[in-house]
Short mmCIF file of C-alpha atoms and ligand atoms in Angstrom, two decimals:
data_model
loop_
_atom_site.label_atom_id
_atom_site.label_comp_id
_atom_site.label_asym_id
_atom_site.label_seq_id
_atom_site.Cartn_x
_atom_site.Cartn_y
_atom_site.Cartn_z
CA UNK A 91 114.30 98.21 103.07
CA UNK A 92 116.87 95.54 103.98
CA UNK A 93 117.53 92.88 101.36
CA UNK A 94 118.20 89.38 102.67
CA UNK A 95 120.63 87.05 100.96
CA UNK A 96 120.45 83.29 101.51
CA UNK A 97 122.91 80.63 100.33
CA UNK A 98 121.98 79.42 96.81
CA UNK A 99 122.17 75.81 95.58
CA UNK A 100 125.09 74.67 93.37
CA UNK A 101 124.55 76.26 89.95
CA UNK A 102 124.57 74.91 86.41
CA UNK A 103 123.03 77.66 84.33
CA UNK A 104 123.21 79.72 81.18
CA UNK A 105 122.48 83.41 81.73
CA UNK A 106 122.45 86.74 79.88
CA UNK A 107 123.51 90.13 81.21
CA UNK A 108 122.16 93.48 79.93
CA UNK A 109 123.81 95.53 77.15
CA UNK A 110 126.99 97.44 77.93
CA UNK A 111 126.54 100.73 79.77
CA UNK A 112 129.57 102.59 78.36
CA UNK A 113 128.71 101.57 74.79
CA UNK A 114 125.02 102.50 75.28
CA UNK A 115 125.95 106.06 76.36
CA UNK A 116 128.23 106.49 73.36
CA UNK A 117 125.75 105.00 70.89
CA UNK A 118 123.10 107.50 72.00
CA UNK A 119 125.47 110.47 71.79
CA UNK A 120 126.96 109.66 68.38
CA UNK A 121 123.60 108.70 66.83
CA UNK A 122 122.25 112.05 68.03
CA UNK A 123 124.96 113.80 66.00
CA UNK A 124 123.94 112.12 62.72
CA UNK A 125 121.35 113.21 60.22
CA UNK A 126 118.55 110.63 60.08
CA UNK A 127 117.61 107.52 62.00
CA UNK A 128 119.80 105.07 63.92
CA UNK A 129 118.38 101.96 65.57
CA UNK A 130 120.23 100.91 68.73
CA UNK A 131 119.35 97.35 69.75
CA UNK A 132 119.57 96.15 72.42
CA UNK A 133 119.94 99.36 74.42
CA UNK A 134 120.62 99.34 78.18
CA UNK A 135 117.66 100.79 80.06
CA UNK A 136 119.26 101.83 83.35
CA UNK A 137 119.21 105.04 85.41
CA UNK A 138 122.52 106.26 83.95
CA UNK A 139 121.86 105.57 80.29
CA UNK A 140 118.33 106.96 80.56
CA UNK A 141 119.90 110.14 81.99
CA UNK A 142 121.93 110.49 78.77
CA UNK A 143 118.83 109.81 76.68
CA UNK A 144 116.87 112.43 78.62
CA UNK A 145 119.62 115.01 77.98
CA UNK A 146 119.38 114.27 74.25
CA UNK A 147 115.62 114.89 74.27
CA UNK A 148 116.20 118.20 76.08
CA UNK A 149 118.67 119.08 73.32
CA UNK A 150 115.92 118.56 70.73
CA UNK A 151 116.93 115.12 69.43
CA UNK A 152 113.99 112.80 68.61
CA UNK A 153 114.23 109.56 70.58
CA UNK A 154 111.83 106.59 70.56
CA UNK A 155 112.34 103.84 73.13
CA UNK A 156 110.31 100.64 73.03
CA UNK A 157 111.42 97.66 75.07
CA UNK A 158 115.11 97.28 74.26
CA UNK A 159 115.00 99.05 70.93
CA UNK A 160 115.96 102.70 70.80
CA UNK A 161 115.55 104.82 67.67
CA UNK A 162 117.41 108.11 67.54
CA UNK A 163 116.81 110.77 64.93
CA UNK A 164 119.39 113.53 64.94
CA UNK A 165 119.99 116.45 62.66
CA UNK A 166 123.77 116.78 62.57
CA UNK A 167 126.68 117.99 64.71
CA UNK A 168 124.63 120.89 66.13
CA UNK A 169 121.76 119.70 68.34
CA UNK A 170 118.31 120.87 67.11
CA UNK A 171 117.53 122.92 70.25
CA UNK A 172 117.81 126.70 69.62
CA UNK A 173 117.56 128.01 73.17
CA UNK A 174 119.70 127.96 76.28
CA UNK A 175 119.24 124.59 77.93
CA UNK A 176 119.36 123.22 81.47
CA UNK A 177 120.45 119.59 81.59
CA UNK A 178 120.47 117.08 84.42
CA UNK A 179 123.01 114.25 84.49
CA UNK A 180 121.43 112.68 87.59
CA UNK A 181 124.08 110.37 89.12
CA UNK A 182 125.88 109.65 85.87
CA UNK A 183 129.50 110.80 85.71
CA UNK A 184 129.81 109.37 82.19
CA UNK A 185 126.85 111.46 80.97
CA UNK A 186 128.23 114.66 82.43
CA UNK A 187 131.89 114.26 81.51
CA UNK A 188 131.49 112.94 77.95
CA UNK A 189 128.52 115.08 76.91
CA UNK A 190 130.31 118.24 78.11
CA UNK A 191 132.76 117.78 75.23
CA UNK A 192 129.86 118.14 72.80
CA UNK A 193 128.13 120.96 74.67
CA UNK A 194 131.28 123.11 74.45
CA UNK A 195 130.95 123.05 70.65
CA UNK A 196 127.24 123.96 70.47
CA UNK A 197 125.82 127.35 69.49
CA UNK A 198 123.60 127.46 72.59
CA UNK A 199 124.58 127.95 76.23
CA UNK A 200 123.91 125.18 78.72
CA UNK A 201 123.87 124.57 82.44
CA UNK A 202 124.66 121.00 83.36
CA UNK A 203 123.38 119.93 86.79
CA UNK A 204 123.93 116.77 88.84
CA UNK A 205 122.54 114.81 91.78
CA UNK A 206 124.10 115.47 95.21
CA UNK A 207 126.27 112.34 94.75
CA UNK A 208 127.64 113.48 91.37
CA UNK A 209 128.05 117.02 92.73
CA UNK A 210 130.86 115.61 94.87
CA UNK A 211 132.83 114.26 91.89
CA UNK A 212 135.67 116.33 90.38
CA UNK A 213 135.22 117.99 86.99
CA UNK A 214 138.50 119.90 86.62
CA UNK A 215 139.85 116.88 84.73
CA UNK A 216 137.52 117.85 81.84
CA UNK A 217 137.25 121.62 82.23
CA UNK A 218 141.05 122.11 81.99
CA UNK A 219 141.58 120.39 78.60
CA UNK A 220 138.29 121.76 77.21
CA UNK A 221 139.33 125.31 78.17
CA UNK A 222 142.71 124.67 76.49
CA UNK A 223 140.69 123.97 73.34
CA UNK A 224 139.12 127.42 73.71
CA UNK A 225 135.85 126.29 75.32
CA UNK A 226 134.03 128.48 77.81
CA UNK A 227 133.21 125.93 80.52
CA UNK A 228 133.27 126.50 84.26
CA UNK A 229 132.46 124.28 87.19
CA UNK A 230 131.66 125.35 90.72
CA UNK A 231 135.05 126.05 92.31
CA UNK A 232 135.75 124.42 95.69
CA UNK A 233 139.32 124.26 96.97
CA UNK A 234 141.57 123.54 94.03
CA UNK A 235 138.97 121.58 92.02
CA UNK A 236 135.75 122.23 90.11
CA UNK A 237 132.44 120.40 90.59
CA UNK A 238 128.96 120.32 89.03
CA UNK A 239 126.97 122.26 88.01
CA UNK A 240 128.89 123.17 84.85
CA UNK A 241 128.14 126.35 82.94
CA UNK A 242 128.93 126.26 79.23
CA UNK A 243 128.83 129.31 76.96
CA UNK A 244 129.24 129.08 73.17
CA UNK A 245 132.54 130.15 71.58
CA UNK A 246 133.37 131.00 67.95
CA UNK A 247 135.76 128.13 67.48
CA UNK A 248 137.54 125.28 69.22
CA UNK A 249 141.25 124.64 68.76
CA UNK A 250 142.91 121.30 68.13
CA UNK A 251 145.38 120.57 70.95
CA UNK A 252 148.00 118.09 72.10
CA UNK A 253 147.01 116.80 75.51
CA UNK A 254 148.54 114.26 77.88
CA UNK A 255 146.09 113.03 80.50
CA UNK A 256 147.48 112.95 84.06
CA UNK A 257 145.24 109.99 84.97
CA UNK A 258 144.04 107.25 82.60
CA UNK A 259 140.34 108.02 82.12
CA UNK A 260 138.03 107.03 79.29
CA UNK A 261 135.54 109.73 80.28
CA UNK A 262 138.11 112.52 80.04
CA UNK A 263 139.65 111.13 76.84
CA UNK A 264 136.16 110.88 75.30
CA UNK A 265 135.15 114.45 76.22
CA UNK A 266 138.26 115.72 74.42
CA UNK A 267 137.75 113.43 71.40
CA UNK A 268 134.17 114.60 70.94
CA UNK A 269 135.11 118.29 71.22
CA UNK A 270 137.95 117.57 68.75
CA UNK A 271 135.37 116.74 66.05
CA UNK A 272 134.55 120.48 65.95
CA UNK A 273 138.13 121.85 66.23
CA UNK A 274 140.13 123.84 63.67
CA UNK A 275 142.90 121.21 63.43
CA UNK A 276 143.68 117.66 64.63
CA UNK A 277 143.85 116.85 68.35
CA UNK A 278 146.39 114.42 69.79
CA UNK A 279 145.64 112.70 73.09
CA UNK A 280 147.82 110.41 75.18
CA UNK A 281 147.20 108.75 78.53
CA UNK A 282 149.58 107.25 81.11
CA UNK A 283 147.98 103.80 80.73
CA UNK A 284 145.44 102.48 78.24
CA UNK A 285 141.80 102.99 79.34
CA UNK A 286 138.67 101.57 77.64
CA UNK A 287 138.54 102.47 73.94
CA UNK A 288 134.78 102.33 73.23
CA UNK A 289 134.66 105.94 72.00
CA UNK A 290 137.49 105.36 69.52
CA UNK A 291 135.74 102.24 68.17
CA UNK A 292 132.36 103.92 67.95
CA UNK A 293 133.74 107.05 66.30
CA UNK A 294 135.25 104.79 63.60
CA UNK A 295 131.88 103.06 63.19
CA UNK A 296 130.34 106.49 62.58
CA UNK A 297 133.09 107.25 60.00
CA UNK A 298 135.03 109.82 62.00
CA UNK A 299 138.72 110.02 61.12
CA UNK A 300 140.50 108.79 64.18
CA UNK A 301 143.68 106.73 64.40
CA UNK A 302 146.39 105.60 66.77
CA UNK A 303 150.02 106.65 66.34
CA UNK A 304 152.08 104.69 68.83
CA UNK A 305 150.22 105.25 72.06
CA UNK A 306 148.67 108.56 71.00
CA UNK A 307 145.17 109.00 69.52
CA UNK A 308 144.85 111.46 66.66
CA UNK A 309 141.37 112.83 66.09
CA UNK A 310 140.55 114.84 62.95
CA UNK A 311 137.84 117.49 62.84
CA UNK A 312 134.81 116.61 60.74
CA UNK A 313 131.78 118.24 59.12
CA UNK A 314 129.49 115.28 59.72
CA UNK A 315 129.23 111.79 61.21
CA UNK A 316 127.61 109.01 59.20
CA UNK A 317 125.24 106.63 60.95
CA UNK A 318 125.75 102.89 60.46
CA UNK A 319 121.89 102.79 60.72
CA UNK A 320 121.94 99.86 63.17
CA UNK A 321 124.07 99.51 66.30
CA UNK A 322 124.23 96.22 68.22
CA UNK A 323 125.35 96.46 71.85
CA UNK A 324 126.86 93.32 73.41
CA UNK A 325 126.48 92.32 77.08
CA UNK A 326 128.26 94.41 79.69
CA UNK A 327 131.50 92.81 80.93
CA UNK A 328 131.26 94.74 84.22
CA UNK A 329 127.78 93.31 84.85
CA UNK A 330 129.02 89.84 83.81
CA UNK A 331 131.93 90.11 86.25
CA UNK A 332 129.61 89.58 89.25
CA UNK A 333 128.47 86.25 87.79
CA UNK A 334 132.00 85.31 86.69
CA UNK A 335 133.13 85.58 90.32
CA UNK A 336 129.97 83.87 91.61
CA UNK A 337 130.62 80.87 89.34
CA UNK A 338 134.22 80.69 90.54
CA UNK A 339 133.69 80.95 94.31
CA UNK A 340 130.44 79.00 94.68
CA UNK A 341 131.10 75.27 95.16
CA UNK A 342 130.27 72.69 92.43
CA UNK A 343 129.01 75.31 90.00
CA UNK A 344 129.25 76.24 86.35
CA UNK A 345 127.86 79.34 84.65
CA UNK A 346 127.78 80.27 80.98
CA UNK A 347 127.28 84.00 80.39
CA UNK A 348 126.20 84.66 76.83
CA UNK A 349 127.27 87.40 74.39
CA UNK A 350 129.53 89.41 76.69
CA UNK A 351 131.69 92.22 75.33
CA UNK A 352 135.32 91.04 75.44
CA UNK A 353 137.02 94.27 74.36
CA UNK A 354 140.58 93.79 75.75
CA UNK A 355 140.51 97.30 77.26
CA UNK A 356 137.61 96.16 79.47
CA UNK A 357 138.57 92.60 80.40
CA UNK A 358 141.67 93.12 82.55
CA UNK A 359 139.88 91.15 85.27
CA UNK A 360 140.10 87.93 83.21
CA UNK A 361 143.91 88.08 83.14
CA UNK A 362 144.09 88.66 86.89
CA UNK A 363 141.62 85.84 87.61
CA UNK A 364 143.59 83.42 85.41
CA UNK A 365 146.70 84.25 87.50
CA UNK A 366 144.61 83.36 90.54
CA UNK A 367 143.93 79.91 89.07
CA UNK A 368 140.39 80.56 87.76
CA UNK A 369 138.79 78.07 85.38
CA UNK A 370 137.46 80.39 82.67
CA UNK A 371 136.82 79.65 79.00
CA UNK A 372 135.92 82.12 76.28
CA UNK A 373 133.96 80.46 73.49
CA UNK A 374 131.78 81.36 70.52
CA UNK A 375 133.73 84.55 69.73
CA UNK A 376 131.98 87.01 67.42
CA UNK A 377 132.29 90.63 66.66
CA UNK A 378 132.04 93.76 64.62
CA UNK A 379 133.14 97.10 65.98
CA UNK A 380 133.22 95.45 69.44
CA UNK A 381 134.10 91.77 70.03
CA UNK A 382 131.86 89.54 72.16
CA UNK A 383 131.69 85.91 73.25
CA UNK A 384 130.28 83.46 75.79
CA UNK A 385 132.20 83.21 79.06
CA UNK A 386 132.12 79.86 80.87
CA UNK A 387 133.29 79.72 84.48
CA UNK A 388 133.63 76.74 86.83
CA UNK A 389 134.18 76.62 90.61
CA UNK A 390 137.91 77.09 91.20
CA UNK A 391 140.39 77.06 94.06
CA UNK A 392 141.68 80.62 93.83
CA UNK A 393 145.07 81.81 95.08
CA UNK A 394 146.17 85.36 95.90
CA UNK A 395 147.86 87.62 93.34
CA UNK A 396 149.45 91.04 92.94
CA UNK A 397 147.76 93.57 90.68
CA UNK A 398 149.94 96.29 89.12
CA UNK A 399 148.95 99.93 88.71
CA UNK A 400 148.86 99.70 84.91
CA UNK A 401 146.27 96.89 85.07
CA UNK A 402 143.75 99.03 86.99
CA UNK A 403 142.27 101.11 84.10
CA UNK A 404 141.50 97.84 82.27
CA UNK A 405 139.37 96.72 85.24
CA UNK A 406 138.53 100.00 86.98
CA UNK A 407 134.91 99.02 87.74
CA UNK A 408 135.74 95.43 88.73
CA UNK A 409 137.95 96.14 91.77
CA UNK A 410 135.07 95.73 94.29
CA UNK A 411 134.18 92.29 92.90
CA UNK A 412 137.89 91.38 92.66
CA UNK A 413 138.09 92.11 96.42
CA UNK A 414 135.32 89.53 96.88
CA UNK A 415 137.27 86.94 94.83
CA UNK A 416 140.37 87.77 96.92
CA UNK A 417 138.43 87.17 100.15
CA UNK A 418 137.82 83.59 98.96
CA UNK A 419 141.38 83.03 97.68
CA UNK A 420 144.31 81.45 99.52
CA UNK A 421 146.76 84.13 100.69
CA UNK A 422 146.95 87.91 100.61
CA UNK A 423 146.02 89.76 97.40
CA UNK A 424 147.64 93.14 96.82
CA UNK A 425 145.94 95.62 94.48
CA UNK A 426 148.10 98.64 93.63
CA UNK A 427 146.98 101.98 92.23
CA UNK A 428 143.32 102.07 93.31
CA UNK A 429 143.21 105.83 94.08
CA UNK A 430 140.61 106.52 91.35
CA UNK A 431 138.17 104.31 93.29
CA UNK A 432 138.04 106.91 96.02
CA UNK A 433 136.18 109.30 93.68
CA UNK A 434 133.61 106.93 92.17
CA UNK A 435 129.90 106.96 93.16
CA UNK A 436 131.15 106.43 96.69
CA UNK A 437 134.66 105.87 98.04
CA UNK A 438 134.85 102.23 96.93
CA UNK A 439 138.04 101.58 98.89
CA UNK A 440 136.26 102.51 102.15
CA UNK A 441 132.94 100.87 101.22
CA UNK A 442 134.60 97.52 100.46
CA UNK A 443 136.84 97.69 103.53
CA UNK A 444 133.82 98.47 105.75
CA UNK A 445 131.83 95.48 104.47
CA UNK A 446 134.63 92.92 104.28
CA UNK A 447 135.77 93.79 107.82
CA UNK A 448 132.21 93.17 109.04
CA UNK A 449 132.37 89.66 107.57
CA UNK A 450 135.67 89.06 109.37
CA UNK A 451 137.99 89.49 106.35
CA UNK A 452 141.40 91.12 107.00
CA UNK A 453 141.76 94.09 104.70
CA UNK A 454 144.23 96.93 104.62
CA UNK A 455 145.08 100.08 102.74
CA UNK A 456 148.28 102.06 102.31
CA UNK A 457 149.06 105.38 100.65
CA UNK A 458 152.38 105.57 98.77
CA UNK A 459 154.94 107.03 98.11
CA UNK A 460 154.95 108.94 101.38
CA UNK A 461 156.37 112.31 100.24
CA UNK A 462 154.90 112.85 96.81
CA UNK A 463 152.35 115.23 95.31
CA UNK A 464 150.78 112.32 93.38
CA UNK A 465 149.80 109.66 95.89
CA UNK A 466 148.74 106.11 95.08
CA UNK A 467 146.56 103.82 97.15
CA UNK A 468 147.21 100.10 97.70
CA UNK A 469 144.53 97.72 98.92
CA UNK A 470 145.18 94.31 100.47
CA UNK A 471 142.68 91.50 101.10
CA UNK A 472 143.47 88.28 102.97
CA UNK A 473 141.54 85.20 101.89
CA UNK A 474 139.53 83.07 104.36
CA UNK A 475 137.37 79.95 104.47
CA UNK A 476 134.77 80.91 107.09
CA UNK A 477 133.03 84.28 107.40
CA UNK A 478 130.89 86.04 110.00
CA UNK A 479 127.22 86.75 109.21
CA UNK A 480 126.78 90.52 108.87
CA UNK A 481 124.58 93.43 107.81
CA UNK A 482 126.23 95.09 104.80
CA UNK A 483 125.89 98.65 103.53
CA UNK A 484 125.85 99.64 99.87
CA UNK A 485 126.74 103.31 100.51
CA UNK A 486 124.33 103.94 97.64
CA UNK A 487 126.89 102.49 95.23
CA UNK A 488 125.68 99.92 92.68
CA UNK A 489 128.99 98.06 92.39
CA UNK A 490 129.50 97.80 96.16
CA UNK A 491 125.92 96.52 96.50
CA UNK A 492 126.26 93.85 93.79
CA UNK A 493 129.70 92.77 95.05
CA UNK A 494 128.38 92.23 98.57
CA UNK A 495 125.34 90.29 97.30
CA UNK A 496 127.74 87.91 95.49
CA UNK A 497 129.97 87.67 98.58
CA UNK A 498 126.95 86.84 100.74
CA UNK A 499 125.71 84.15 98.34
CA UNK A 500 129.05 82.33 98.34
CA UNK A 501 129.76 82.75 102.08
CA UNK A 502 126.92 80.31 102.85
CA UNK A 503 125.47 82.23 105.79
CA UNK A 504 122.59 84.70 106.09
CA UNK A 505 123.46 88.29 105.29
CA UNK A 506 121.51 91.48 104.70
CA UNK A 507 122.26 94.62 102.72
CA UNK A 508 120.68 97.96 103.52
CA UNK A 509 119.88 99.52 100.14
CA UNK A 510 119.90 97.87 96.75
CA UNK A 511 117.95 100.47 94.78
CA UNK A 512 121.24 101.94 93.59
CA UNK A 513 121.76 98.79 91.47
CA UNK A 514 119.33 100.32 88.93
CA UNK A 515 122.15 102.67 87.95
CA UNK A 516 123.69 100.00 85.73
CA UNK A 517 121.88 96.65 86.12
CA UNK A 518 118.12 96.83 86.87
CA UNK A 519 117.73 93.08 86.13
CA UNK A 520 120.38 92.07 88.69
CA UNK A 521 118.07 91.07 91.55
CA UNK A 522 115.56 89.23 89.27
CA UNK A 523 118.52 87.39 87.70
CA UNK A 524 119.88 86.46 91.15
CA UNK A 525 116.40 85.27 92.19
CA UNK A 526 116.20 83.08 89.10
CA UNK A 527 119.27 81.16 90.33
CA UNK A 528 117.50 79.80 93.42
C1 S3P B 104 133.55 104.96 81.97
C2 S3P B 104 134.84 105.15 82.34
C3 S3P B 104 135.36 104.84 83.69
C4 S3P B 104 134.40 103.93 84.46
C5 S3P B 104 132.98 104.37 84.33
C6 S3P B 104 132.54 104.39 82.88
C7 S3P B 104 133.14 105.30 80.58
O1 S3P B 104 135.52 106.05 84.40
O2 S3P B 104 134.77 103.88 85.81
O3 S3P B 104 132.13 103.48 85.06
O4 S3P B 104 132.07 104.85 80.14
O5 S3P B 104 133.90 106.01 79.92
P1 S3P B 104 136.88 106.93 84.31
O6 S3P B 104 136.96 107.52 82.97
O7 S3P B 104 136.71 107.97 85.38
O8 S3P B 104 137.99 105.96 84.61
#
């Protein structure tokens, strides 16, 4: 069913966004590896995080979910399940990639299946390093890559390795770090640019021995993880980013978004927005293993900027909403190094170009350097003041859908979007929260 978006009034509101998705996945996985109970509160109840939780139940872990409180009762580094297991990651790339690191070290075989959308996403980036560690993991081979389903067969031991990631990816880094807990000697991981470090922080919280040496991460094997008993999960910066941009591009408005995770490896967008002239204040800073704060944004006259390749991993999920900010800014914004967006839930470069073009925004893309095995993608967006009313398409991608809802609200015309069900992947309260602003 088509969803209609009407122009909202000027806003002066205080809002809350749901708990962080990346941290919720990790909290469930690490708690499941501990002996005894861990209370995770608040826990994000979304399609993706529930997919991880469902996998844990299939692996024999006791889980009790009531409202936003999740209790996990594990029995140690080996999951309780004694038989071969068939798991389903649904649409969740994070579930499949990170959990595979743990499955490779289990004493039971597993088959890890995915939805048709996740079946199109490459898995060689995890199977290669995990096989280097001695794991027996195979994806379905197509062309030069591997895809879900993954078949994992137990091995006697895993080896500690030195591994340099070709692409900055928190999912890949995390799969290796989790397998490294079971290895015969330390594992050293490096990545071309820093990606989100939630796994490193959470492993420390669960008393794993993990440290940084220069840019490398050194992960020691362990016999057990120790639960902190309670895990608090702050608001998701990626979910907050839609409201950060809304507050900036909607006239005469101010929004305060409470208790948002401000881990520097997640908030690259803030730096870029400040360069664009955004009025943003971070107040009421707090924190434990993850820092969080209130973010206050006010309507701002934005100007175009250039985003460098190394900034992308720090804002990988915020590029669609940055494109929306750029469409409202003065001048042409250039975003370099967005090739990883092509292999997200949908091709987010194409989905954003399709929608912005429909609204009359000039957008462009360029592949560079011309004669190179490793090609980068650049995206350009030219800002405007007036837009054309249009029917948008989400391409079944939650971040494209939410970005276009925000665009439509600020463009002050009537727009529709074809399918917003996909938003449940990360932010089931998004539409009710939007409705509460009118
Ligand atoms: C995630 C890492 C990122 C991000 C995804 C969540 C994570 O993916 O896009 O939404 O929780 O580790 P990559 O590791 O592919 O960059």
